[in-house]
Amino acid sequence: MGAKRLNRMAMRAATERSLIDATALIQGREFESIEEANAFLQKVLKEGGLPPAPADTPLLQAQQVAYDAMEATGRRRVVLARRALEISEDCADAWVILAGEERKSLRKALEYARKGVAAGERALGKEVFEEEVGNFWTLIGTRPYMRALFALAELLWATGDKDEAIGLYQEMLRLNPDDRQGVRYIVMQIFAEANRDDLLESILDEHGEDPTATVAYARALWLFRKEGAGPAADAALDDALQKNPFVPQYLLAFRALPSRMPDYYGLGDRNEAIVYAMAALDGWIGTEGAPAWLASRVRKMRSSR
């Protein structure tokens, strides 16, 4: 593939810097409407760009260095993350970066992630947790904490602490019900492996119209586990097969899964199937009768063409 790999971390840093700068610029100014505020920002951008927001506390200074680390690569990313922590140990993003860059020891990565969560809690303070439930992620200052929770949950799952990982995913959805981090997809992919079918109904109630393969196949598997093969589960699986016909190739081992996740995917394409199957495979295999049911529905669909 000729395109350079997208550095999502760098894009996130650039976006959040801009949001912080824009928020600082309009703070204290009075505008008649959102349109007027947007027009003001557009004028500033045309005249040379947003001035940097003041970093007048150690934590704000550390966060700017953490953003530099997100935009860096290789060893420099780690160096900058450690520099951010020298400025303020409450910089959750710096701990998250160290956790993500730790390749030799899952135990050490877990330690960094836990320190990131603790740092985020200190940085936000008790009042934010009491008053802003539901607004996490919308408030830019909460994002490092949410990233730390996400990193810790992933590492806990990888080390087999499934109950604690699920608990963190639930907490993230409580704090951020709009789910800009995509936690719902993870829960949908792993619910069967975790034997937590109870989690899925509420998520499907909230996000059941989502057109992704993850939602469609999760609904089908959930119904099969709940009721067995029958009209409801069969219809749900047929819908999933229509949305992404590539998924069974990986769940039934007709094609080998790659060693790493794709960088990109689109609705209904092979990469989307890989993303779902890599996370959900163990749940399908561990559900008695599910692979055979899937294979039979695939055959039925092919014979009806």
PDB file of C-alpha atoms in Angstrom:
ATOM      1  CA  MET A   1       0.000   0.000   0.000  1.00  0.00           C
ATOM      2  CA  GLY A   2       1.570   3.247  -1.100  1.00  0.00           C
ATOM      3  CA  ALA A   3      -0.046   5.625   1.347  1.00  0.00           C
ATOM      4  CA  LYS A   4       1.844   6.464   4.497  1.00  0.00           C
ATOM      5  CA  ARG A   5       0.390   5.021   7.664  1.00  0.00           C
ATOM      6  CA  LEU A   6      -1.835   7.492   9.431  1.00  0.00           C
ATOM      7  CA  ASN A   7      -0.421   8.678  12.755  1.00  0.00           C
ATOM      8  CA  ARG A   8      -3.682   8.874  14.679  1.00  0.00           C
ATOM      9  CA  MET A   9      -1.952   9.982  17.843  1.00  0.00           C
ATOM     10  CA  ALA A  10      -0.390  12.950  16.052  1.00  0.00           C
ATOM     11  CA  MET A  11      -3.726  13.891  14.505  1.00  0.00           C
ATOM     12  CA  ARG A  12      -5.382  13.732  17.922  1.00  0.00           C
ATOM     13  CA  ALA A  13      -2.728  15.995  19.411  1.00  0.00           C
ATOM     14  CA  ALA A  14      -3.072  18.556  16.617  1.00  0.00           C
ATOM     15  CA  THR A  15      -6.859  18.580  16.897  1.00  0.00           C
ATOM     16  CA  GLU A  16      -6.872  19.004  20.648  1.00  0.00           C
ATOM     17  CA  ARG A  17      -4.244  21.734  20.576  1.00  0.00           C
ATOM     18  CA  SER A  18      -6.443  23.661  18.142  1.00  0.00           C
ATOM     19  CA  LEU A  19      -9.517  23.170  20.323  1.00  0.00           C
ATOM     20  CA  ILE A  20      -7.640  24.354  23.401  1.00  0.00           C
ATOM     21  CA  ASP A  21      -6.287  27.386  21.552  1.00  0.00           C
ATOM     22  CA  ALA A  22      -9.721  28.274  20.149  1.00  0.00           C
ATOM     23  CA  THR A  23     -11.401  27.884  23.536  1.00  0.00           C
ATOM     24  CA  ALA A  24      -8.813  30.115  25.205  1.00  0.00           C
ATOM     25  CA  LEU A  25      -9.194  32.755  22.491  1.00  0.00           C
ATOM     26  CA  ILE A  26     -12.974  33.112  22.754  1.00  0.00           C
ATOM     27  CA  GLN A  27     -13.110  32.743  26.527  1.00  0.00           C
ATOM     28  CA  GLY A  28     -14.363  35.961  28.084  1.00  0.00           C
ATOM     29  CA  ARG A  29     -15.551  37.388  24.761  1.00  0.00           C
ATOM     30  CA  GLU A  30     -19.237  37.976  24.174  1.00  0.00           C
ATOM     31  CA  PHE A  31     -20.845  36.848  20.929  1.00  0.00           C
ATOM     32  CA  GLU A  32     -24.438  37.239  19.801  1.00  0.00           C
ATOM     33  CA  SER A  33     -24.508  33.769  18.268  1.00  0.00           C
ATOM     34  CA  ILE A  34     -22.467  30.673  17.498  1.00  0.00           C
ATOM     35  CA  GLU A  35     -22.234  31.914  13.919  1.00  0.00           C
ATOM     36  CA  GLU A  36     -20.606  35.129  15.116  1.00  0.00           C
ATOM     37  CA  ALA A  37     -18.101  33.190  17.216  1.00  0.00           C
ATOM     38  CA  ASN A  38     -17.271  30.948  14.252  1.00  0.00           C
ATOM     39  CA  ALA A  39     -16.849  33.970  11.983  1.00  0.00           C
ATOM     40  CA  PHE A  40     -14.444  35.472  14.517  1.00  0.00           C
ATOM     41  CA  LEU A  41     -12.380  32.276  14.626  1.00  0.00           C
ATOM     42  CA  GLN A  42     -12.300  32.031  10.829  1.00  0.00           C
ATOM     43  CA  LYS A  43     -11.035  35.612  10.632  1.00  0.00           C
ATOM     44  CA  VAL A  44      -8.263  34.826  13.134  1.00  0.00           C
ATOM     45  CA  LEU A  45      -7.279  31.736  11.156  1.00  0.00           C
ATOM     46  CA  LYS A  46      -7.060  33.701   7.914  1.00  0.00           C
ATOM     47  CA  GLU A  47      -4.936  36.383   9.555  1.00  0.00           C
ATOM     48  CA  GLY A  48      -2.221  34.008  10.701  1.00  0.00           C
ATOM     49  CA  GLY A  49      -3.707  31.307  12.877  1.00  0.00           C
ATOM     50  CA  LEU A  50      -4.749  30.765  16.456  1.00  0.00           C
ATOM     51  CA  PRO A  51      -2.370  32.070  19.115  1.00  0.00           C
ATOM     52  CA  PRO A  52      -1.245  29.349  21.536  1.00  0.00           C
ATOM     53  CA  ALA A  53      -3.309  29.086  24.693  1.00  0.00           C
ATOM     54  CA  PRO A  54      -1.421  30.143  27.809  1.00  0.00           C
ATOM     55  CA  ALA A  55       0.184  27.211  29.615  1.00  0.00           C
ATOM     56  CA  ASP A  56       0.357  28.833  33.020  1.00  0.00           C
ATOM     57  CA  THR A  57       0.373  25.772  35.281  1.00  0.00           C
ATOM     58  CA  PRO A  58       2.775  22.826  35.442  1.00  0.00           C
ATOM     59  CA  LEU A  59       0.012  20.471  34.271  1.00  0.00           C
ATOM     60  CA  LEU A  60      -0.814  22.596  31.218  1.00  0.00           C
ATOM     61  CA  GLN A  61       2.878  22.841  30.388  1.00  0.00           C
ATOM     62  CA  ALA A  62       3.256  19.078  30.763  1.00  0.00           C
ATOM     63  CA  GLN A  63       0.225  18.497  28.545  1.00  0.00           C
ATOM     64  CA  GLN A  64       1.804  20.521  25.739  1.00  0.00           C
ATOM     65  CA  VAL A  65       4.932  18.368  25.992  1.00  0.00           C
ATOM     66  CA  ALA A  66       2.721  15.267  25.971  1.00  0.00           C
ATOM     67  CA  TYR A  67       1.152  16.518  22.737  1.00  0.00           C
ATOM     68  CA  ASP A  68       4.682  16.920  21.363  1.00  0.00           C
ATOM     69  CA  ALA A  69       5.281  13.291  22.342  1.00  0.00           C
ATOM     70  CA  MET A  70       2.129  12.198  20.510  1.00  0.00           C
ATOM     71  CA  GLU A  71       3.422  13.893  17.376  1.00  0.00           C
ATOM     72  CA  ALA A  72       6.873  12.324  17.723  1.00  0.00           C
ATOM     73  CA  THR A  73       7.920   8.819  16.745  1.00  0.00           C
ATOM     74  CA  GLY A  74      10.277   6.180  18.059  1.00  0.00           C
ATOM     75  CA  ARG A  75      12.480   6.801  21.049  1.00  0.00           C
ATOM     76  CA  ARG A  76      11.778  10.539  21.031  1.00  0.00           C
ATOM     77  CA  ARG A  77       8.154   9.865  21.961  1.00  0.00           C
ATOM     78  CA  VAL A  78       9.278   8.180  25.185  1.00  0.00           C
ATOM     79  CA  VAL A  79      11.829  10.903  25.947  1.00  0.00           C
ATOM     80  CA  LEU A  80       9.179  13.607  25.616  1.00  0.00           C
ATOM     81  CA  ALA A  81       6.658  11.667  27.700  1.00  0.00           C
ATOM     82  CA  ARG A  82       9.189  11.381  30.511  1.00  0.00           C
ATOM     83  CA  ARG A  83       9.960  15.082  30.164  1.00  0.00           C
ATOM     84  CA  ALA A  84       6.249  15.844  30.577  1.00  0.00           C
ATOM     85  CA  LEU A  85       6.188  13.808  33.784  1.00  0.00           C
ATOM     86  CA  GLU A  86       9.179  15.717  35.116  1.00  0.00           C
ATOM     87  CA  ILE A  87       7.039  18.845  34.776  1.00  0.00           C
ATOM     88  CA  SER A  88       3.906  17.276  36.281  1.00  0.00           C
ATOM     89  CA  GLU A  89       3.238  13.700  37.356  1.00  0.00           C
ATOM     90  CA  ASP A  90      -0.475  14.471  36.941  1.00  0.00           C
ATOM     91  CA  CYS A  91      -0.098  14.369  33.144  1.00  0.00           C
ATOM     92  CA  ALA A  92      -2.191  11.285  32.352  1.00  0.00           C
ATOM     93  CA  ASP A  93      -1.363  11.314  28.638  1.00  0.00           C
ATOM     94  CA  ALA A  94       2.341  10.958  29.369  1.00  0.00           C
ATOM     95  CA  TRP A  95       1.692   7.789  31.382  1.00  0.00           C
ATOM     96  CA  VAL A  96      -0.539   6.472  28.583  1.00  0.00           C
ATOM     97  CA  ILE A  97       2.252   7.038  26.063  1.00  0.00           C
ATOM     98  CA  LEU A  98       4.718   5.133  28.245  1.00  0.00           C
ATOM     99  CA  ALA A  99       2.216   2.283  28.590  1.00  0.00           C
ATOM    100  CA  GLY A 100       1.736   2.142  24.839  1.00  0.00           C
ATOM    101  CA  GLU A 101       5.454   2.216  24.109  1.00  0.00           C
ATOM    102  CA  GLU A 102       6.344  -0.474  26.677  1.00  0.00           C
ATOM    103  CA  ARG A 103       7.027  -3.548  24.547  1.00  0.00           C
ATOM    104  CA  LYS A 104       8.918  -5.836  26.928  1.00  0.00           C
ATOM    105  CA  SER A 105       6.704  -6.113  29.988  1.00  0.00           C
ATOM    106  CA  LEU A 106       2.906  -6.170  30.218  1.00  0.00           C
ATOM    107  CA  ARG A 107       3.297  -5.770  33.968  1.00  0.00           C
ATOM    108  CA  LYS A 108       5.219  -2.529  33.472  1.00  0.00           C
ATOM    109  CA  ALA A 109       2.712  -1.309  30.884  1.00  0.00           C
ATOM    110  CA  LEU A 110      -0.102  -1.999  33.358  1.00  0.00           C
ATOM    111  CA  GLU A 111       1.753  -0.058  36.023  1.00  0.00           C
ATOM    112  CA  TYR A 112       2.064   2.940  33.705  1.00  0.00           C
ATOM    113  CA  ALA A 113      -1.608   2.765  32.739  1.00  0.00           C
ATOM    114  CA  ARG A 114      -2.720   2.609  36.378  1.00  0.00           C
ATOM    115  CA  LYS A 115      -0.541   5.623  37.129  1.00  0.00           C
ATOM    116  CA  GLY A 116      -2.204   7.372  34.198  1.00  0.00           C
ATOM    117  CA  VAL A 117      -5.669   6.759  35.635  1.00  0.00           C
ATOM    118  CA  ALA A 118      -4.558   7.980  39.062  1.00  0.00           C
ATOM    119  CA  ALA A 119      -2.950  11.050  37.480  1.00  0.00           C
ATOM    120  CA  GLY A 120      -6.157  11.839  35.611  1.00  0.00           C
ATOM    121  CA  GLU A 121      -8.193  11.544  38.794  1.00  0.00           C
ATOM    122  CA  ARG A 122      -5.882  13.956  40.597  1.00  0.00           C
ATOM    123  CA  ALA A 123      -5.833  16.403  37.700  1.00  0.00           C
ATOM    124  CA  LEU A 124      -9.617  16.555  37.347  1.00  0.00           C
ATOM    125  CA  GLY A 125     -10.531  16.599  41.012  1.00  0.00           C
ATOM    126  CA  LYS A 126     -13.577  15.266  42.826  1.00  0.00           C
ATOM    127  CA  GLU A 127     -15.915  18.028  41.651  1.00  0.00           C
ATOM    128  CA  VAL A 128     -15.584  17.131  37.967  1.00  0.00           C
ATOM    129  CA  PHE A 129     -16.492  13.504  38.688  1.00  0.00           C
ATOM    130  CA  GLU A 130     -19.537  14.639  40.655  1.00  0.00           C
ATOM    131  CA  GLU A 131     -20.827  17.284  38.253  1.00  0.00           C
ATOM    132  CA  GLU A 132     -19.762  16.294  34.741  1.00  0.00           C
ATOM    133  CA  VAL A 133     -20.874  12.681  34.397  1.00  0.00           C
ATOM    134  CA  GLY A 134     -22.127  12.380  30.830  1.00  0.00           C
ATOM    135  CA  ASN A 135     -19.884  15.184  29.596  1.00  0.00           C
ATOM    136  CA  PHE A 136     -16.551  13.399  29.733  1.00  0.00           C
ATOM    137  CA  TRP A 137     -14.697  13.608  26.418  1.00  0.00           C
ATOM    138  CA  THR A 138     -16.811  16.637  25.442  1.00  0.00           C
ATOM    139  CA  LEU A 139     -14.692  18.528  27.979  1.00  0.00           C
ATOM    140  CA  ILE A 140     -11.201  18.495  26.513  1.00  0.00           C
ATOM    141  CA  GLY A 141      -9.585  18.340  29.936  1.00  0.00           C
ATOM    142  CA  THR A 142     -11.204  14.966  30.605  1.00  0.00           C
ATOM    143  CA  ARG A 143      -9.771  13.286  27.517  1.00  0.00           C
ATOM    144  CA  PRO A 144      -6.372  12.300  28.971  1.00  0.00           C
ATOM    145  CA  TYR A 145      -8.185  10.531  31.816  1.00  0.00           C
ATOM    146  CA  MET A 146     -10.505   8.743  29.388  1.00  0.00           C
ATOM    147  CA  ARG A 147      -7.512   7.655  27.310  1.00  0.00           C
ATOM    148  CA  ALA A 148      -5.878   6.299  30.459  1.00  0.00           C
ATOM    149  CA  LEU A 149      -9.003   4.298  31.311  1.00  0.00           C
ATOM    150  CA  PHE A 150      -9.078   2.925  27.770  1.00  0.00           C
ATOM    151  CA  ALA A 151      -5.410   1.931  27.875  1.00  0.00           C
ATOM    152  CA  LEU A 152      -5.802   0.261  31.260  1.00  0.00           C
ATOM    153  CA  ALA A 153      -8.899  -1.668  30.154  1.00  0.00           C
ATOM    154  CA  GLU A 154      -7.131  -2.977  27.048  1.00  0.00           C
ATOM    155  CA  LEU A 155      -4.127  -4.099  29.069  1.00  0.00           C
ATOM    156  CA  LEU A 156      -6.277  -5.750  31.721  1.00  0.00           C
ATOM    157  CA  TRP A 157      -8.100  -7.696  29.031  1.00  0.00           C
ATOM    158  CA  ALA A 158      -4.791  -8.738  27.481  1.00  0.00           C
ATOM    159  CA  THR A 159      -3.540 -10.037  30.832  1.00  0.00           C
ATOM    160  CA  GLY A 160      -6.737 -11.970  31.545  1.00  0.00           C
ATOM    161  CA  ASP A 161      -8.330  -9.630  34.098  1.00  0.00           C
ATOM    162  CA  LYS A 162     -11.571  -9.639  32.136  1.00  0.00           C
ATOM    163  CA  ASP A 163     -13.948  -8.606  34.908  1.00  0.00           C
ATOM    164  CA  GLU A 164     -11.910  -5.529  35.796  1.00  0.00           C
ATOM    165  CA  ALA A 165     -11.569  -4.635  32.109  1.00  0.00           C
ATOM    166  CA  ILE A 166     -15.329  -4.913  31.566  1.00  0.00           C
ATOM    167  CA  GLY A 167     -15.898  -2.772  34.654  1.00  0.00           C
ATOM    168  CA  LEU A 168     -13.714  -0.033  33.194  1.00  0.00           C
ATOM    169  CA  TYR A 169     -15.515  -0.174  29.851  1.00  0.00           C
ATOM    170  CA  GLN A 170     -18.817   0.212  31.704  1.00  0.00           C
ATOM    171  CA  GLU A 171     -17.441   3.176  33.621  1.00  0.00           C
ATOM    172  CA  MET A 172     -16.307   4.819  30.390  1.00  0.00           C
ATOM    173  CA  LEU A 173     -19.785   4.462  28.910  1.00  0.00           C
ATOM    174  CA  ARG A 174     -21.275   5.945  32.077  1.00  0.00           C
ATOM    175  CA  LEU A 175     -18.977   8.961  31.954  1.00  0.00           C
ATOM    176  CA  ASN A 176     -19.245   9.360  28.180  1.00  0.00           C
ATOM    177  CA  PRO A 177     -22.559   7.887  26.960  1.00  0.00           C
ATOM    178  CA  ASP A 178     -22.062   9.421  23.503  1.00  0.00           C
ATOM    179  CA  ASP A 179     -19.032   7.103  23.314  1.00  0.00           C
ATOM    180  CA  ARG A 180     -16.672   9.051  21.107  1.00  0.00           C
ATOM    181  CA  GLN A 181     -13.998   6.442  21.887  1.00  0.00           C
ATOM    182  CA  GLY A 182     -15.901   3.492  20.427  1.00  0.00           C
ATOM    183  CA  VAL A 183     -16.060   1.502  23.661  1.00  0.00           C
ATOM    184  CA  ARG A 184     -19.418   0.036  22.613  1.00  0.00           C
ATOM    185  CA  TYR A 185     -17.749  -1.763  19.727  1.00  0.00           C
ATOM    186  CA  ILE A 186     -15.223  -3.387  22.030  1.00  0.00           C
ATOM    187  CA  VAL A 187     -17.943  -4.590  24.395  1.00  0.00           C
ATOM    188  CA  MET A 188     -19.912  -5.967  21.443  1.00  0.00           C
ATOM    189  CA  GLN A 189     -16.845  -7.837  20.231  1.00  0.00           C
ATOM    190  CA  ILE A 190     -15.902  -9.382  23.570  1.00  0.00           C
ATOM    191  CA  PHE A 191     -19.197  -9.898  25.416  1.00  0.00           C
ATOM    192  CA  ALA A 192     -19.452 -13.594  24.492  1.00  0.00           C
ATOM    193  CA  GLU A 193     -15.876 -14.377  25.480  1.00  0.00           C
ATOM    194  CA  ALA A 194     -16.484 -12.598  28.782  1.00  0.00           C
ATOM    195  CA  ASN A 195     -19.854 -14.356  29.173  1.00  0.00           C
ATOM    196  CA  ARG A 196     -21.500 -10.979  29.776  1.00  0.00           C
ATOM    197  CA  ASP A 197     -24.588 -11.155  27.586  1.00  0.00           C
ATOM    198  CA  ASP A 198     -26.291  -8.825  30.077  1.00  0.00           C
ATOM    199  CA  LEU A 199     -24.194  -5.918  28.792  1.00  0.00           C
ATOM    200  CA  LEU A 200     -25.362  -6.164  25.231  1.00  0.00           C
ATOM    201  CA  GLU A 201     -29.075  -5.432  25.463  1.00  0.00           C
ATOM    202  CA  SER A 202     -28.636  -1.882  26.768  1.00  0.00           C
ATOM    203  CA  ILE A 203     -25.916  -1.144  24.209  1.00  0.00           C
ATOM    204  CA  LEU A 204     -28.110  -2.423  21.383  1.00  0.00           C
ATOM    205  CA  ASP A 205     -30.969  -0.269  22.678  1.00  0.00           C
ATOM    206  CA  GLU A 206     -28.708   2.792  22.426  1.00  0.00           C
ATOM    207  CA  HIS A 207     -26.705   1.989  19.310  1.00  0.00           C
ATOM    208  CA  GLY A 208     -28.628  -0.765  17.531  1.00  0.00           C
ATOM    209  CA  GLU A 209     -29.093   1.271  14.356  1.00  0.00           C
ATOM    210  CA  ASP A 210     -25.349   1.565  13.843  1.00  0.00           C
ATOM    211  CA  PRO A 211     -24.670   0.040  10.375  1.00  0.00           C
ATOM    212  CA  THR A 212     -21.370  -1.659  11.247  1.00  0.00           C
ATOM    213  CA  ALA A 213     -20.541  -5.352  11.020  1.00  0.00           C
ATOM    214  CA  THR A 214     -19.737  -5.372  14.726  1.00  0.00           C
ATOM    215  CA  VAL A 215     -23.278  -4.381  15.689  1.00  0.00           C
ATOM    216  CA  ALA A 216     -24.892  -6.776  13.215  1.00  0.00           C
ATOM    217  CA  TYR A 217     -22.814  -9.832  14.125  1.00  0.00           C
ATOM    218  CA  ALA A 218     -22.956  -9.063  17.855  1.00  0.00           C
ATOM    219  CA  ARG A 219     -26.756  -8.920  17.723  1.00  0.00           C
ATOM    220  CA  ALA A 220     -26.885 -12.224  15.846  1.00  0.00           C
ATOM    221  CA  LEU A 221     -24.540 -13.988  18.267  1.00  0.00           C
ATOM    222  CA  TRP A 222     -26.375 -12.543  21.278  1.00  0.00           C
ATOM    223  CA  LEU A 223     -29.732 -13.798  19.980  1.00  0.00           C
ATOM    224  CA  PHE A 224     -28.251 -17.227  19.233  1.00  0.00           C
ATOM    225  CA  ARG A 225     -26.843 -17.465  22.757  1.00  0.00           C
ATOM    226  CA  LYS A 226     -30.173 -16.318  24.162  1.00  0.00           C
ATOM    227  CA  GLU A 227     -32.654 -18.307  22.053  1.00  0.00           C
ATOM    228  CA  GLY A 228     -30.680 -20.681  19.853  1.00  0.00           C
ATOM    229  CA  ALA A 229     -31.139 -20.963  16.111  1.00  0.00           C
ATOM    230  CA  GLY A 230     -34.573 -19.752  15.108  1.00  0.00           C
ATOM    231  CA  PRO A 231     -36.403 -16.966  13.287  1.00  0.00           C
ATOM    232  CA  ALA A 232     -34.949 -14.076  15.307  1.00  0.00           C
ATOM    233  CA  ALA A 233     -31.324 -15.223  15.373  1.00  0.00           C
ATOM    234  CA  ASP A 234     -31.434 -16.433  11.765  1.00  0.00           C
ATOM    235  CA  ALA A 235     -32.833 -13.122  10.527  1.00  0.00           C
ATOM    236  CA  ALA A 236     -30.214 -11.195  12.492  1.00  0.00           C
ATOM    237  CA  LEU A 237     -27.397 -13.317  11.082  1.00  0.00           C
ATOM    238  CA  ASP A 238     -28.737 -13.004   7.535  1.00  0.00           C
ATOM    239  CA  ASP A 239     -28.745  -9.231   8.005  1.00  0.00           C
ATOM    240  CA  ALA A 240     -25.144  -9.386   9.259  1.00  0.00           C
ATOM    241  CA  LEU A 241     -24.108 -11.468   6.249  1.00  0.00           C
ATOM    242  CA  GLN A 242     -25.639  -8.857   3.978  1.00  0.00           C
ATOM    243  CA  LYS A 243     -23.791  -6.055   5.774  1.00  0.00           C
ATOM    244  CA  ASN A 244     -20.415  -7.790   5.584  1.00  0.00           C
ATOM    245  CA  PRO A 245     -20.092 -11.152   3.805  1.00  0.00           C
ATOM    246  CA  PHE A 246     -16.354 -11.428   4.544  1.00  0.00           C
ATOM    247  CA  VAL A 247     -16.679 -12.036   8.293  1.00  0.00           C
ATOM    248  CA  PRO A 248     -17.430 -15.806   8.092  1.00  0.00           C
ATOM    249  CA  GLN A 249     -14.238 -16.399   6.112  1.00  0.00           C
ATOM    250  CA  TYR A 250     -12.269 -15.421   9.225  1.00  0.00           C
ATOM    251  CA  LEU A 251     -14.591 -16.766  11.924  1.00  0.00           C
ATOM    252  CA  LEU A 252     -14.663 -20.164  10.179  1.00  0.00           C
ATOM    253  CA  ALA A 253     -10.907 -20.150   9.422  1.00  0.00           C
ATOM    254  CA  PHE A 254     -11.252 -20.226   5.639  1.00  0.00           C
ATOM    255  CA  ARG A 255      -8.827 -17.308   5.683  1.00  0.00           C
ATOM    256  CA  ALA A 256      -6.073 -16.656   8.204  1.00  0.00           C
ATOM    257  CA  LEU A 257      -6.256 -13.493  10.255  1.00  0.00           C
ATOM    258  CA  PRO A 258      -3.301 -11.110   9.869  1.00  0.00           C
ATOM    259  CA  SER A 259      -0.903 -10.513  12.729  1.00  0.00           C
ATOM    260  CA  ARG A 260      -1.997  -6.903  13.234  1.00  0.00           C
ATOM    261  CA  MET A 261      -5.117  -4.819  12.865  1.00  0.00           C
ATOM    262  CA  PRO A 262      -5.664  -2.954   9.578  1.00  0.00           C
ATOM    263  CA  ASP A 263      -4.972   0.771   9.670  1.00  0.00           C
ATOM    264  CA  TYR A 264      -8.220   1.571   7.885  1.00  0.00           C
ATOM    265  CA  TYR A 265     -11.534  -0.067   7.128  1.00  0.00           C
ATOM    266  CA  GLY A 266     -14.814   0.782   5.443  1.00  0.00           C
ATOM    267  CA  LEU A 267     -18.337  -0.458   5.988  1.00  0.00           C
ATOM    268  CA  GLY A 268     -18.758  -3.854   4.380  1.00  0.00           C
ATOM    269  CA  ASP A 269     -15.146  -4.330   3.329  1.00  0.00           C
ATOM    270  CA  ARG A 270     -12.629  -7.051   4.142  1.00  0.00           C
ATOM    271  CA  ASN A 271     -10.728  -4.918   6.633  1.00  0.00           C
ATOM    272  CA  GLU A 272     -13.896  -4.346   8.644  1.00  0.00           C
ATOM    273  CA  ALA A 273     -14.348  -8.113   8.761  1.00  0.00           C
ATOM    274  CA  ILE A 274     -10.791  -8.551  10.019  1.00  0.00           C
ATOM    275  CA  VAL A 275     -11.255  -5.932  12.750  1.00  0.00           C
ATOM    276  CA  TYR A 276     -14.393  -7.669  14.006  1.00  0.00           C
ATOM    277  CA  ALA A 277     -13.107 -11.226  13.724  1.00  0.00           C
ATOM    278  CA  MET A 278      -9.790 -10.532  15.460  1.00  0.00           C
ATOM    279  CA  ALA A 279     -11.649  -9.401  18.573  1.00  0.00           C
ATOM    280  CA  ALA A 280     -14.754 -11.598  18.443  1.00  0.00           C
ATOM    281  CA  LEU A 281     -13.332 -14.938  17.266  1.00  0.00           C
ATOM    282  CA  ASP A 282     -12.901 -16.474  20.726  1.00  0.00           C
ATOM    283  CA  GLY A 283     -16.480 -15.577  21.633  1.00  0.00           C
ATOM    284  CA  TRP A 284     -17.843 -17.322  18.548  1.00  0.00           C
ATOM    285  CA  ILE A 285     -15.668 -20.398  19.048  1.00  0.00           C
ATOM    286  CA  GLY A 286     -16.598 -20.533  22.726  1.00  0.00           C
ATOM    287  CA  THR A 287     -20.342 -20.429  22.022  1.00  0.00           C
ATOM    288  CA  GLU A 288     -21.475 -24.017  21.520  1.00  0.00           C
ATOM    289  CA  GLY A 289     -23.002 -24.521  18.096  1.00  0.00           C
ATOM    290  CA  ALA A 290     -22.341 -20.982  16.876  1.00  0.00           C
ATOM    291  CA  PRO A 291     -19.714 -21.804  14.204  1.00  0.00           C
ATOM    292  CA  ALA A 292     -21.878 -24.602  12.768  1.00  0.00           C
ATOM    293  CA  TRP A 293     -24.908 -22.306  12.745  1.00  0.00           C
ATOM    294  CA  LEU A 294     -22.906 -19.604  10.981  1.00  0.00           C
ATOM    295  CA  ALA A 295     -21.657 -22.083   8.378  1.00  0.00           C
ATOM    296  CA  SER A 296     -25.188 -23.354   7.726  1.00  0.00           C
ATOM    297  CA  ARG A 297     -26.561 -19.833   7.199  1.00  0.00           C
ATOM    298  CA  VAL A 298     -23.714 -19.037   4.799  1.00  0.00           C
ATOM    299  CA  ARG A 299     -24.505 -22.179   2.782  1.00  0.00           C
ATOM    300  CA  LYS A 300     -28.207 -21.361   2.771  1.00  0.00           C
ATOM    301  CA  MET A 301     -27.553 -17.838   1.557  1.00  0.00           C
ATOM    302  CA  ARG A 302     -25.286 -19.093  -1.238  1.00  0.00           C
ATOM    303  CA  SER A 303     -27.779 -21.725  -2.382  1.00  0.00           C
ATOM    304  CA  SER A 304     -30.591 -19.178  -2.544  1.00  0.00           C
ATOM    305  CA  ARG A 305     -28.746 -16.946  -5.017  1.00  0.00           C
TER     306      ARG A 305
END
